[in-house]
CSV table of C-alpha atoms and ligand atoms in Angstrom, one decimal:
chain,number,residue,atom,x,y,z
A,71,UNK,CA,-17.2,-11.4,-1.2
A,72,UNK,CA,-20.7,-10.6,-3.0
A,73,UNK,CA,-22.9,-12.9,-3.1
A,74,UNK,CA,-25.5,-13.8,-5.3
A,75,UNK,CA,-28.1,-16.6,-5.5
A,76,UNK,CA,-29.3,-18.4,-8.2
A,77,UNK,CA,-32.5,-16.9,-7.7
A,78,UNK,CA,-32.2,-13.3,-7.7
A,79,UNK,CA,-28.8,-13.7,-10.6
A,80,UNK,CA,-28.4,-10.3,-12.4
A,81,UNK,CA,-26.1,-12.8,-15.3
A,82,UNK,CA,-28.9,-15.8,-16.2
A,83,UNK,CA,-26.7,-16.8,-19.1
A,84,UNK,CA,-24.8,-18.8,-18.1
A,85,UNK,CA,-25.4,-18.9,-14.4
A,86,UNK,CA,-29.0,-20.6,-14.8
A,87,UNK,CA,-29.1,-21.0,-18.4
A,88,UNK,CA,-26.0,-22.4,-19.9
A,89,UNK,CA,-25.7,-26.1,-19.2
A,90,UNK,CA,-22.2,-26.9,-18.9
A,91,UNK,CA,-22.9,-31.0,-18.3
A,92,UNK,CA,-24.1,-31.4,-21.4
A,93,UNK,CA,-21.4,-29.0,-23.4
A,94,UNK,CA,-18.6,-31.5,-21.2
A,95,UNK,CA,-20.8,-34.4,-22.5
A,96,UNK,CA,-20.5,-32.9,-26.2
A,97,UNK,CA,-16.8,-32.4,-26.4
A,98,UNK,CA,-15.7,-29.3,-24.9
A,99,UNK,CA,-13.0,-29.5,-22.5
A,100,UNK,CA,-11.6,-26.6,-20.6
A,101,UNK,CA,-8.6,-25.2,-21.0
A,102,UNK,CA,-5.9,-24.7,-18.5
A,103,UNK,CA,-5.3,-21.2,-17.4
A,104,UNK,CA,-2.1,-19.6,-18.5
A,105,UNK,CA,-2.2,-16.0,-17.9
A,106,UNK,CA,-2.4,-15.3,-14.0
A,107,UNK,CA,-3.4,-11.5,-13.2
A,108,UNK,CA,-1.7,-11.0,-9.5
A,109,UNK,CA,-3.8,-8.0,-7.6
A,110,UNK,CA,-0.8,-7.3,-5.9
A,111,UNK,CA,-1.7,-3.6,-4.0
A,112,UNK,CA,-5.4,-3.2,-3.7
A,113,UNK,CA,-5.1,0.7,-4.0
A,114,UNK,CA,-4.2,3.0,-6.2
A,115,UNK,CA,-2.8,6.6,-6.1
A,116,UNK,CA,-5.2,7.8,-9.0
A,117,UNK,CA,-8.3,8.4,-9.1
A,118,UNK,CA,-9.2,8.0,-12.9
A,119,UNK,CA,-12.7,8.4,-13.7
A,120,UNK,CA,-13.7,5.2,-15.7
A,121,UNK,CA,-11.4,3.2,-13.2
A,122,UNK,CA,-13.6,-0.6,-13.0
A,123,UNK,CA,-11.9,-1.3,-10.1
A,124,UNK,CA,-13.0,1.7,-8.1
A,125,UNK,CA,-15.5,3.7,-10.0
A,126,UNK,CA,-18.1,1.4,-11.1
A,127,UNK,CA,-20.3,-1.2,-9.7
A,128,UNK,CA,-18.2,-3.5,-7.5
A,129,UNK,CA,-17.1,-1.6,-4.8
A,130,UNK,CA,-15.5,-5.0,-2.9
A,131,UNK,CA,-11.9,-3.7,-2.9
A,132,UNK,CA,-12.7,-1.5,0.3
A,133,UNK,CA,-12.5,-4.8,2.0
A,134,UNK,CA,-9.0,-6.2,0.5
A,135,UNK,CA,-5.7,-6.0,2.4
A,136,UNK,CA,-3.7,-3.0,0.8
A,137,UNK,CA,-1.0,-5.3,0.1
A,138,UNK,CA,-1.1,-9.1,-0.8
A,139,UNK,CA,0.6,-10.8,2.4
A,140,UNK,CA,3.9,-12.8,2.2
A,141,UNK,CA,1.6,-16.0,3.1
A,142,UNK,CA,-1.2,-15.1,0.1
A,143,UNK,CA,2.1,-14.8,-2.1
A,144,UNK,CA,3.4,-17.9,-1.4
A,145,UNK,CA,0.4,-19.6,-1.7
A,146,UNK,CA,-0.6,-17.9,-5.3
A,147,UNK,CA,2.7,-19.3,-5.7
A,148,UNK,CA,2.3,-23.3,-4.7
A,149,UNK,CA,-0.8,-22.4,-7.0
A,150,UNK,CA,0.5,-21.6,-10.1
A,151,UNK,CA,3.2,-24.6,-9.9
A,152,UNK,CA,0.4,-27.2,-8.7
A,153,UNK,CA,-1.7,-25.8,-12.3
A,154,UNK,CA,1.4,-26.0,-14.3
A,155,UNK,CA,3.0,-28.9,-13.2
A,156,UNK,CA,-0.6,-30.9,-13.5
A,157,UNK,CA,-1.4,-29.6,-17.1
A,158,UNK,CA,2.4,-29.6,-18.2
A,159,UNK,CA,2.3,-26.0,-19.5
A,160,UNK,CA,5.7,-24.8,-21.0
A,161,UNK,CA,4.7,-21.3,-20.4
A,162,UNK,CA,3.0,-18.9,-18.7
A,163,UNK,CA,2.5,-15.1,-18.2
A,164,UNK,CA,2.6,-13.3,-15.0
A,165,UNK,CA,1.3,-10.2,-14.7
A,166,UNK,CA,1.5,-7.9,-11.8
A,167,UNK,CA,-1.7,-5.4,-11.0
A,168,UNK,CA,-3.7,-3.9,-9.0
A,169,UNK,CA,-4.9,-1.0,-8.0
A,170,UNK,CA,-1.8,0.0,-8.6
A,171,UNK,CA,1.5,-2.7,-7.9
A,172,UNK,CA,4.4,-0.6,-7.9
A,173,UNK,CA,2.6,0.8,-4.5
A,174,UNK,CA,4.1,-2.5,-3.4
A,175,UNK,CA,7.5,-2.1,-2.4
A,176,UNK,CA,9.9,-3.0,-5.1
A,177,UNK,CA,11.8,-5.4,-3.3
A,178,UNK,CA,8.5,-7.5,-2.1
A,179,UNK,CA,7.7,-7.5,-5.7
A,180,UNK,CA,10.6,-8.8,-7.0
A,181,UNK,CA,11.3,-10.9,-4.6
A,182,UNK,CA,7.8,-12.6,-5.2
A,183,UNK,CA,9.2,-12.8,-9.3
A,184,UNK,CA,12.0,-14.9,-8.2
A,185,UNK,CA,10.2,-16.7,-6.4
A,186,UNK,CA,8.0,-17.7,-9.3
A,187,UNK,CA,10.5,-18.4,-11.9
A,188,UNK,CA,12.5,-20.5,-8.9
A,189,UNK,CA,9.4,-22.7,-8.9
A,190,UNK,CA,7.2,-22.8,-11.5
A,191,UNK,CA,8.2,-25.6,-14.2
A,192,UNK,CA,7.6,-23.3,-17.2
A,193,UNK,CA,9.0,-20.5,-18.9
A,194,UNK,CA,7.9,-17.3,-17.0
A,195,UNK,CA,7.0,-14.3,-18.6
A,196,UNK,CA,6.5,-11.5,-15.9
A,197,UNK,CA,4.6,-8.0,-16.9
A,198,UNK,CA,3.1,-5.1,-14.6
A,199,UNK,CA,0.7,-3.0,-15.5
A,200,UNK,CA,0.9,0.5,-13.8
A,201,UNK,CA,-0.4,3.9,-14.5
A,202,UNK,CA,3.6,5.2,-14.6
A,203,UNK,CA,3.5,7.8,-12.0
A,204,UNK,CA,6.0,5.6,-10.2
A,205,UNK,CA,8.4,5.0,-12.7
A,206,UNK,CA,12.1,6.2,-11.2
A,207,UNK,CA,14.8,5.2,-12.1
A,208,UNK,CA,15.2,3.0,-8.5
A,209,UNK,CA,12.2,1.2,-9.3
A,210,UNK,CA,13.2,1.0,-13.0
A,211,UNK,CA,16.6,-0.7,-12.0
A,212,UNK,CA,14.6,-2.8,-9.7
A,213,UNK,CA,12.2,-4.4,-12.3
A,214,UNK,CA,14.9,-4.1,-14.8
A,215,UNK,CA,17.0,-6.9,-12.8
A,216,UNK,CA,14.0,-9.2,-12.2
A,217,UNK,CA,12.9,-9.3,-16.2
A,218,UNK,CA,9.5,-7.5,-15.7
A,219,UNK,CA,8.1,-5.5,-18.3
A,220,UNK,CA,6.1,-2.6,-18.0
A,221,UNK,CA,3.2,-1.4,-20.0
A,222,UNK,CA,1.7,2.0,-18.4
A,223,UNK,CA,-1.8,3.7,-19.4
A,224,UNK,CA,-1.7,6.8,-20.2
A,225,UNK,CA,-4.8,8.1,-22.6
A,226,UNK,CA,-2.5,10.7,-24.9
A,227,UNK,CA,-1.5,14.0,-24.5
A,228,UNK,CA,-2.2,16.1,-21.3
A,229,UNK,CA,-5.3,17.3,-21.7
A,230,UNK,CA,-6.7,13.9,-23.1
A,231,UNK,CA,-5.0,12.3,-20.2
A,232,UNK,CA,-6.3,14.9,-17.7
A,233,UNK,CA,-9.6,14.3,-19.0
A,234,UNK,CA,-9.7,11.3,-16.6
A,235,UNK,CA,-6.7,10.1,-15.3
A,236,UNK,CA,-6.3,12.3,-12.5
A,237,UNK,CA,-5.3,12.0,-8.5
A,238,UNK,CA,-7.9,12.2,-5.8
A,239,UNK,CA,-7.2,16.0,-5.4
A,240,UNK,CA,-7.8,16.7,-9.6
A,241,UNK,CA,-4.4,16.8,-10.5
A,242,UNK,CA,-4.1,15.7,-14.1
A,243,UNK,CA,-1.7,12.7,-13.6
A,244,UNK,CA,0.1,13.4,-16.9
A,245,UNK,CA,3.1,15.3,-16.2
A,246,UNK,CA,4.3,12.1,-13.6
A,247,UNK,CA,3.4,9.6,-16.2
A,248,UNK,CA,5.5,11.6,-19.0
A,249,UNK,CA,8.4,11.6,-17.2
A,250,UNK,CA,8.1,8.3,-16.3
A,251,UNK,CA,7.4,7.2,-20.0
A,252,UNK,CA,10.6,8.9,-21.0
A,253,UNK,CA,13.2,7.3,-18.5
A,254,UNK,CA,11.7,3.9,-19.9
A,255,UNK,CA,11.9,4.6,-23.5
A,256,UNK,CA,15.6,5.8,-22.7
A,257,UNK,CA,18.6,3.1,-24.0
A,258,UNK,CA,19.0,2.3,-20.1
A,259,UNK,CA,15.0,0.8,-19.7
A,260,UNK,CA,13.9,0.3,-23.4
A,261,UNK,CA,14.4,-3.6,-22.9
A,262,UNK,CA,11.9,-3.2,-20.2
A,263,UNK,CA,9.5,-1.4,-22.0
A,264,UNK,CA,6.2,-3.2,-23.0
A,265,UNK,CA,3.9,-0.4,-24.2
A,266,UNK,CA,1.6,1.8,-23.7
A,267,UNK,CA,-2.3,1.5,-22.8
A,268,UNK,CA,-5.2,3.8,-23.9
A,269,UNK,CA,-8.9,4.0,-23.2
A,270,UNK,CA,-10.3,6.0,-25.9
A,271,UNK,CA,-12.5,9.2,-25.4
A,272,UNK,CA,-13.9,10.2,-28.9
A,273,UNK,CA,-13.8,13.5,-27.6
A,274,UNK,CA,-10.2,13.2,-28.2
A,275,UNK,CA,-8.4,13.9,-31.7
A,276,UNK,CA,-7.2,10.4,-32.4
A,277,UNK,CA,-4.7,11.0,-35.0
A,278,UNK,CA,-3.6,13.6,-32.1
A,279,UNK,CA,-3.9,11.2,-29.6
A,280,UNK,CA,-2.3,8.8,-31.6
A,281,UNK,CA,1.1,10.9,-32.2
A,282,UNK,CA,1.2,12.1,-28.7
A,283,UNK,CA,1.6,8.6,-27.8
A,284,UNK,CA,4.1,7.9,-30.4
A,285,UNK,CA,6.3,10.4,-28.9
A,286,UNK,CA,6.7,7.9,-26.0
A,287,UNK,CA,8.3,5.5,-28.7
A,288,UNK,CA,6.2,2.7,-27.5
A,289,UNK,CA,7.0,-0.7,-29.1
A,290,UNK,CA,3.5,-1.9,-28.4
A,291,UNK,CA,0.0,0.3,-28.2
A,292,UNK,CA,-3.1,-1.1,-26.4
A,293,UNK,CA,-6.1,1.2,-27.7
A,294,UNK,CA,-9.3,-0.1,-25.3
A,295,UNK,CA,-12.8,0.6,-25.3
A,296,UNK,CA,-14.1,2.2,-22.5
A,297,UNK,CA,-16.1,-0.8,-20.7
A,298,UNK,CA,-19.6,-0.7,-21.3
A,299,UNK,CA,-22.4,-3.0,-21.5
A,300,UNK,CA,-25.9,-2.9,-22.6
A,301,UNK,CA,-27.7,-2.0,-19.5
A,302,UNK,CA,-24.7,1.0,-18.8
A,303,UNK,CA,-23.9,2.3,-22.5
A,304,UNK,CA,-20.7,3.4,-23.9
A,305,UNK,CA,-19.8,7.2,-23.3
A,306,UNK,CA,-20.3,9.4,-26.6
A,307,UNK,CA,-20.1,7.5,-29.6
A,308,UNK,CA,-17.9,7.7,-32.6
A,309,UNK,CA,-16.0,4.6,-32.0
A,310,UNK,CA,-15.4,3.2,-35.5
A,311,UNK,CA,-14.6,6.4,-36.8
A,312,UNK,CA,-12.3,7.4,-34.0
A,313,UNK,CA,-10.7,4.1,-34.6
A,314,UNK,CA,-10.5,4.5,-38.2
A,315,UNK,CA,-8.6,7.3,-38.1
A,316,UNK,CA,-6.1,6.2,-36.7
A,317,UNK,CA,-5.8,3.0,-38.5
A,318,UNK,CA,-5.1,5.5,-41.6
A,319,UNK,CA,-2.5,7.5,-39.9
A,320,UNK,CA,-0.8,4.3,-38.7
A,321,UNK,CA,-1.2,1.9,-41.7
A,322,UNK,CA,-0.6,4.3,-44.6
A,323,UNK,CA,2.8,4.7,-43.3
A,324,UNK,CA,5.9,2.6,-45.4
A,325,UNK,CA,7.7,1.8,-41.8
A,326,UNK,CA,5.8,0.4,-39.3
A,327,UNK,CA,6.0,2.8,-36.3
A,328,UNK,CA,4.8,0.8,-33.4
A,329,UNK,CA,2.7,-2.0,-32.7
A,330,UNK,CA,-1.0,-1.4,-32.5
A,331,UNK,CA,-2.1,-4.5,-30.8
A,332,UNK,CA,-6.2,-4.5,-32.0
A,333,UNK,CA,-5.5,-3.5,-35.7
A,334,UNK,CA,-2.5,-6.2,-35.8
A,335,UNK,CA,-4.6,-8.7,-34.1
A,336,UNK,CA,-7.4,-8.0,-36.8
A,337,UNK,CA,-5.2,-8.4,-39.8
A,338,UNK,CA,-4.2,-11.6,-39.0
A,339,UNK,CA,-7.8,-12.6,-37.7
A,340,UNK,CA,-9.0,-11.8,-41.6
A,341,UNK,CA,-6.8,-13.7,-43.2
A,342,UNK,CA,-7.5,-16.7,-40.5
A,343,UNK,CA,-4.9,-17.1,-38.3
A,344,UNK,CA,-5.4,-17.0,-34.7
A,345,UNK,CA,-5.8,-14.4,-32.3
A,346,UNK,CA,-4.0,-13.9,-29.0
A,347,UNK,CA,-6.0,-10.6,-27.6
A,348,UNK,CA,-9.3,-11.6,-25.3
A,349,UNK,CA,-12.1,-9.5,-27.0
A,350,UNK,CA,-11.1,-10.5,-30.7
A,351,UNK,CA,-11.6,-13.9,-32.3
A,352,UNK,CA,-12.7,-17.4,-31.1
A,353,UNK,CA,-10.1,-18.4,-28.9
A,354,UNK,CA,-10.5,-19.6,-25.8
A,355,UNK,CA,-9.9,-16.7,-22.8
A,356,UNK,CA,-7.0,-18.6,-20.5
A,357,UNK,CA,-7.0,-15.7,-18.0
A,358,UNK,CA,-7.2,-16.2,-14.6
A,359,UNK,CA,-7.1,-13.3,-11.4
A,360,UNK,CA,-5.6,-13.7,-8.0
A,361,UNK,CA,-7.4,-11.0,-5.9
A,362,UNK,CA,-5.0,-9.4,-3.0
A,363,UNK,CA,-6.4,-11.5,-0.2
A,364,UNK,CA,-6.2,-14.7,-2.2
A,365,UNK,CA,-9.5,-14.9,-3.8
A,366,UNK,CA,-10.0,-16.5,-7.3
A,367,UNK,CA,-11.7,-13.9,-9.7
A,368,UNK,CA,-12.5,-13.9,-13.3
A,369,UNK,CA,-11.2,-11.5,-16.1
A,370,UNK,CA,-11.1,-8.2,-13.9
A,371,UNK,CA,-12.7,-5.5,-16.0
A,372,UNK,CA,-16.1,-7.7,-15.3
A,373,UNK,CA,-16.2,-5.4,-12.1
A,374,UNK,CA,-18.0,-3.2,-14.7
A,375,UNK,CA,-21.1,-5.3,-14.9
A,376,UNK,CA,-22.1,-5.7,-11.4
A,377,UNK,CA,-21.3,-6.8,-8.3
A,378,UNK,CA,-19.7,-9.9,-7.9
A,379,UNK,CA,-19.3,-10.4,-11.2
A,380,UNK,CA,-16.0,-11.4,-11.0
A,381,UNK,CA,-16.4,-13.6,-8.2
A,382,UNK,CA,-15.9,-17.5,-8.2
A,383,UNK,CA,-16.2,-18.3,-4.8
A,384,UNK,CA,-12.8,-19.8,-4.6
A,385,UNK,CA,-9.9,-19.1,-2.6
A,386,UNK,CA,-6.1,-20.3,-3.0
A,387,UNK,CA,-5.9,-21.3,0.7
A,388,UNK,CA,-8.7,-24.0,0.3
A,389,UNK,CA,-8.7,-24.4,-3.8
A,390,UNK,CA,-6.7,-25.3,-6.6
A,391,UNK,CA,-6.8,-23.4,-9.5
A,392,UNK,CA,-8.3,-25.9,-11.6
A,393,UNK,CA,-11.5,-25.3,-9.3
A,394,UNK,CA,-12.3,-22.2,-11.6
A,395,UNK,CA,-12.3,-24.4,-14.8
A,396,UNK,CA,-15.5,-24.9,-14.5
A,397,UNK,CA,-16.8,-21.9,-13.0
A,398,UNK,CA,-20.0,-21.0,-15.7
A,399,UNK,CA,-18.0,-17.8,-16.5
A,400,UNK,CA,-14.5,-19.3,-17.6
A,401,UNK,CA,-16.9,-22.2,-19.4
A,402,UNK,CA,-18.6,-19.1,-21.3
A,403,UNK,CA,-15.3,-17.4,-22.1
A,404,UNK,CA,-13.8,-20.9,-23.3
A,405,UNK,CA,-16.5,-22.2,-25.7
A,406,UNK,CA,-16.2,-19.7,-29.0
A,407,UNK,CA,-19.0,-20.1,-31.1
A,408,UNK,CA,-21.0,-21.9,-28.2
A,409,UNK,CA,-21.4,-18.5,-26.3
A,410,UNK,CA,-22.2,-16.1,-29.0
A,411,UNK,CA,-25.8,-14.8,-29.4
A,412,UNK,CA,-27.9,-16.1,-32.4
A,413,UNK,CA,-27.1,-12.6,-34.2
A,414,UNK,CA,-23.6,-13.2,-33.9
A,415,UNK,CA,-23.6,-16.6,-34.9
A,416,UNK,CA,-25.2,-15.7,-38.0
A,417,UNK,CA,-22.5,-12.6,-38.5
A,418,UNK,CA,-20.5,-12.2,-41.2
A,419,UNK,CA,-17.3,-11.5,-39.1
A,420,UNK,CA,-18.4,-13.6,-36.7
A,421,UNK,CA,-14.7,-15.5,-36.4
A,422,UNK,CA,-12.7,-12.2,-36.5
A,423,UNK,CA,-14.9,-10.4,-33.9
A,424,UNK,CA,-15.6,-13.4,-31.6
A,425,UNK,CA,-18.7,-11.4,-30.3
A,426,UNK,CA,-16.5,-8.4,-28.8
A,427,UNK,CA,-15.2,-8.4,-24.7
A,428,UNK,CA,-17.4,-10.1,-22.7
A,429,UNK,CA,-18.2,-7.9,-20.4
A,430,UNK,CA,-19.3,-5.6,-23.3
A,431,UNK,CA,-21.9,-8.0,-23.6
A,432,UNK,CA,-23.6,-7.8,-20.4
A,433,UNK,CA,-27.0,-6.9,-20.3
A,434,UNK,CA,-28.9,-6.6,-16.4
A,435,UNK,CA,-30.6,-9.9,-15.8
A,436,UNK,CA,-30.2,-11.9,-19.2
A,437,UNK,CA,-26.0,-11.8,-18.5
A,438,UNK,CA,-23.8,-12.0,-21.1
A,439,UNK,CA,-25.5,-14.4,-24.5
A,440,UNK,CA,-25.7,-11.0,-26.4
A,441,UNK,CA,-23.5,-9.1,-29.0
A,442,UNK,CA,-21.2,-6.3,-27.5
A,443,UNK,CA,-22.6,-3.0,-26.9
A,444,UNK,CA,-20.2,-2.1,-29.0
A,445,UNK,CA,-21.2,-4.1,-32.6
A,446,UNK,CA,-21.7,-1.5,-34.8
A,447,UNK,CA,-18.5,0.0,-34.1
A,448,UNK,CA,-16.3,-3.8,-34.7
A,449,UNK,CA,-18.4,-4.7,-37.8
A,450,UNK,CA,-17.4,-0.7,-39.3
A,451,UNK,CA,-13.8,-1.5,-38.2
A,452,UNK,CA,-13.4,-5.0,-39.2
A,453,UNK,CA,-15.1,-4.4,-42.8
A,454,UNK,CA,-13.2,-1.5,-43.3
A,455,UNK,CA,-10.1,-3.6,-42.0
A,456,UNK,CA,-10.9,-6.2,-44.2
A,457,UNK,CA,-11.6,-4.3,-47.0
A,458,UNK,CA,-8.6,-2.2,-46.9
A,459,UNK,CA,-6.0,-4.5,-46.7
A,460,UNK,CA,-7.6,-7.1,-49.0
A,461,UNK,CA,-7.5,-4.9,-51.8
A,462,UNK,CA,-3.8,-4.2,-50.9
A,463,UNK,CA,-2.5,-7.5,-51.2
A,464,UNK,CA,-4.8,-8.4,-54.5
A,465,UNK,CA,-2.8,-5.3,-56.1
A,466,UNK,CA,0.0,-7.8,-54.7
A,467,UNK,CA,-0.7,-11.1,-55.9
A,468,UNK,CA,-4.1,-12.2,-55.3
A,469,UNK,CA,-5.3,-13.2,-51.2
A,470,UNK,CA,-8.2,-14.3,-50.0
A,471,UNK,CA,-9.9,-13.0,-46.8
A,472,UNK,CA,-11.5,-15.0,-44.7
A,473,UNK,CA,-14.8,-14.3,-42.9
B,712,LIG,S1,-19.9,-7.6,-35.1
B,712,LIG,FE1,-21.7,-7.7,-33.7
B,712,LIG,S2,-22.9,-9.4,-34.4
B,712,LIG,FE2,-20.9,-9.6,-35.4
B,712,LIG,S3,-19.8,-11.0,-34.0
B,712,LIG,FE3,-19.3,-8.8,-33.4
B,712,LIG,S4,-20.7,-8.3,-31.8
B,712,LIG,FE4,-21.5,-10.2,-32.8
């Protein structure tokens, strides 16, 4: 584990600067963690080029155990009960990552989900994440049985997808992950199928990209930012645009084809009902990792900042989960308004953009009090968002947006 002193901290806000006594003595109180990220294989059999876990800054997972061990299972396990049983959740989500999991034999895997839903005294929702190269049909029966869904990243058609998501030897990974996506969009897997993931490249055609990932009849589609902060900019630029495209192509259409998770999550953000993606709104984050040998870590893409940033210092074998509660960088990612820079506090879509991902906000040596990297970009999309589909539903009846 990196580790970093006060002294020489690359993050000041909040390591030094935010003062989490005083926020406890003005009200805020954490709030338990309900999404648990299992690093279950610490490798991967890709090498994709803007991979956080591998390619940028933190380069700890050349220490971690290839596979979690049946002991660091069981006790991620006794874990997740002890936090649910003490904070009487009804629910929570499981979901299975890595590197890539499905490197970690099927059977240990599901063996580990029954173990979960045996124990933990909640509903429990299990979903892996996996770059689809190892989707057969052995492996789809396997997680079909144990209720796991599967959302798999692929970035669009092969030569967007070759454009980083390759193996170590340049192979454009596309081909594998197309076959894969077809056997799950098939009537035996559909059930199983959560979506699709895509990090955008605006060298890409997105109303291309867009279709060639509506072939896979996804029910769901992630569309990410590349991670990026201020001290390590975004790659080309274009963003807005890129994304307003395909907000066209996908909203002008009288049937809904699929799911587009940020434009959905943005709708229902301007007309002021929650969100439930981390990056958008004022909510809370709830996400908690469990690294493969046991360590507790914060939201994973924070590898991208720089090292250690994802760090607590916490293990399962000697901590409870409710150690991290009040870790500065859950604290941060739990106190909405309370963590936003002074320019987005005085924003005008301040409660639909929540200030952007927070690693987006990182900037070498101040930390993380800053707007994203990437604000022109949400205040084009949200406007345009918000403008859009208010004028729709006046020409419907008269709504009012809210901001
Ligand atoms: S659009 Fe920019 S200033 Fe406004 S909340 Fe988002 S990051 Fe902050």
């Amino acid at each position: 584990m990196t580790e970093v002193t006060i002294a020489t901290h690359p993050a000041r806000w909040p390591f030094q600067d935010l003062d989490i006594a005083s926020l406890r003595a003005a009200g805020y109180r954490s709030v338990p963690f309900r999404q648990f990220i299992l690093k279950v294989h610490s490798r991967c059999n890709l090498a994709c080029s803007y991979c956080y876990v591998y390619e940028m800054a933190d380069q700890a997972w050349r220490h971690l155990p290839r596979r979690m061990s049946d002991d660091v299972a069981a006790k991620a396990v006794e874990r997740i009960v002890e936090h649910v049983a003490g904070h009487s959740l009804s629910s929570v989500e499981i979901i299975l990552h890595g590197g890539e999991p499905l490197l970690a034999d099927a059977g240990w895997l599901t063996g580990l989900v029954d173990s979960l839903r045996a124990r933990v005294p909640a509903q429990v929702n299990v979903a892996v994440q996996t770059n689809g190269t190892l989707l057969t049909r052995p492996m789809l029966d396997a997680l079909k049985c144990a209720d796991i869904r599967i959302g798999v990243s692929i970035d669009g058609d092969a030569e967007a997808t070759g454009r980083h998501r390759r193996h170590a030897d340049g192979r454009n990974s596309f081909n594998a992950v197309a076959e894969g996506l077809r056997l799950l969009a098939s009537p035996d897997f559909r059930e199983c199928y959560g979506g699709i993931l895509c990090t955008i490249d605006t060298r890409n055609d997105p109303v291309a990209t867009y279709e060639a990932l509506l072939s896979f009849s996804p029910p769901a589609l992630d569309l990410l930012l590349p991670h990026a902060n201020w001290s390590s900019p975004p790659p080309g630029s274009g963003y807005a645009d890129w994304l307003i495209s395909v907000f066209e192509r996908w909203y002008s259409r009288p049937h809904q084809e699929t799911r587009i998770r940020l434009f959905s999550e943005l709708i229902q953000l301007v007309f002021g009902q929650p969100g439930a993606v981390e990056g958008l709104g004022l909510l809370p984050s709830t996400i908690l990792v469990i690294d493969t040998d046991g360590a507790i870590k914060q939201l994973d893409s924070l590898s991208s900042t720089y090292p250690g940033a994802a760090d607590t210092g916490l293990d399962i074998s000697s901590n409870s989960l409710d150690g991290a509660l009040d870790h500065p960088t859950t604290v941060a990612r739990q106190i909405g308004t309370a963590a936003l820079s002074a320019q987005c506090r005085d924003c005008q879509v301040m409660n639909i953009c929540g200030g952007g991902l927070y690693p987006h906000r990182y900037r070498h040596g101040a930390g993380f009090q800053n707007p994203s990297v990437y604000c022109d970009d949400l205040m084009r999309l949200i406007i345009y968002i918000r403008d859009r589909v208010t004028a729709d539903l006046r020409r419907l009846g008269g709504h009012q947006a809210y901001t």
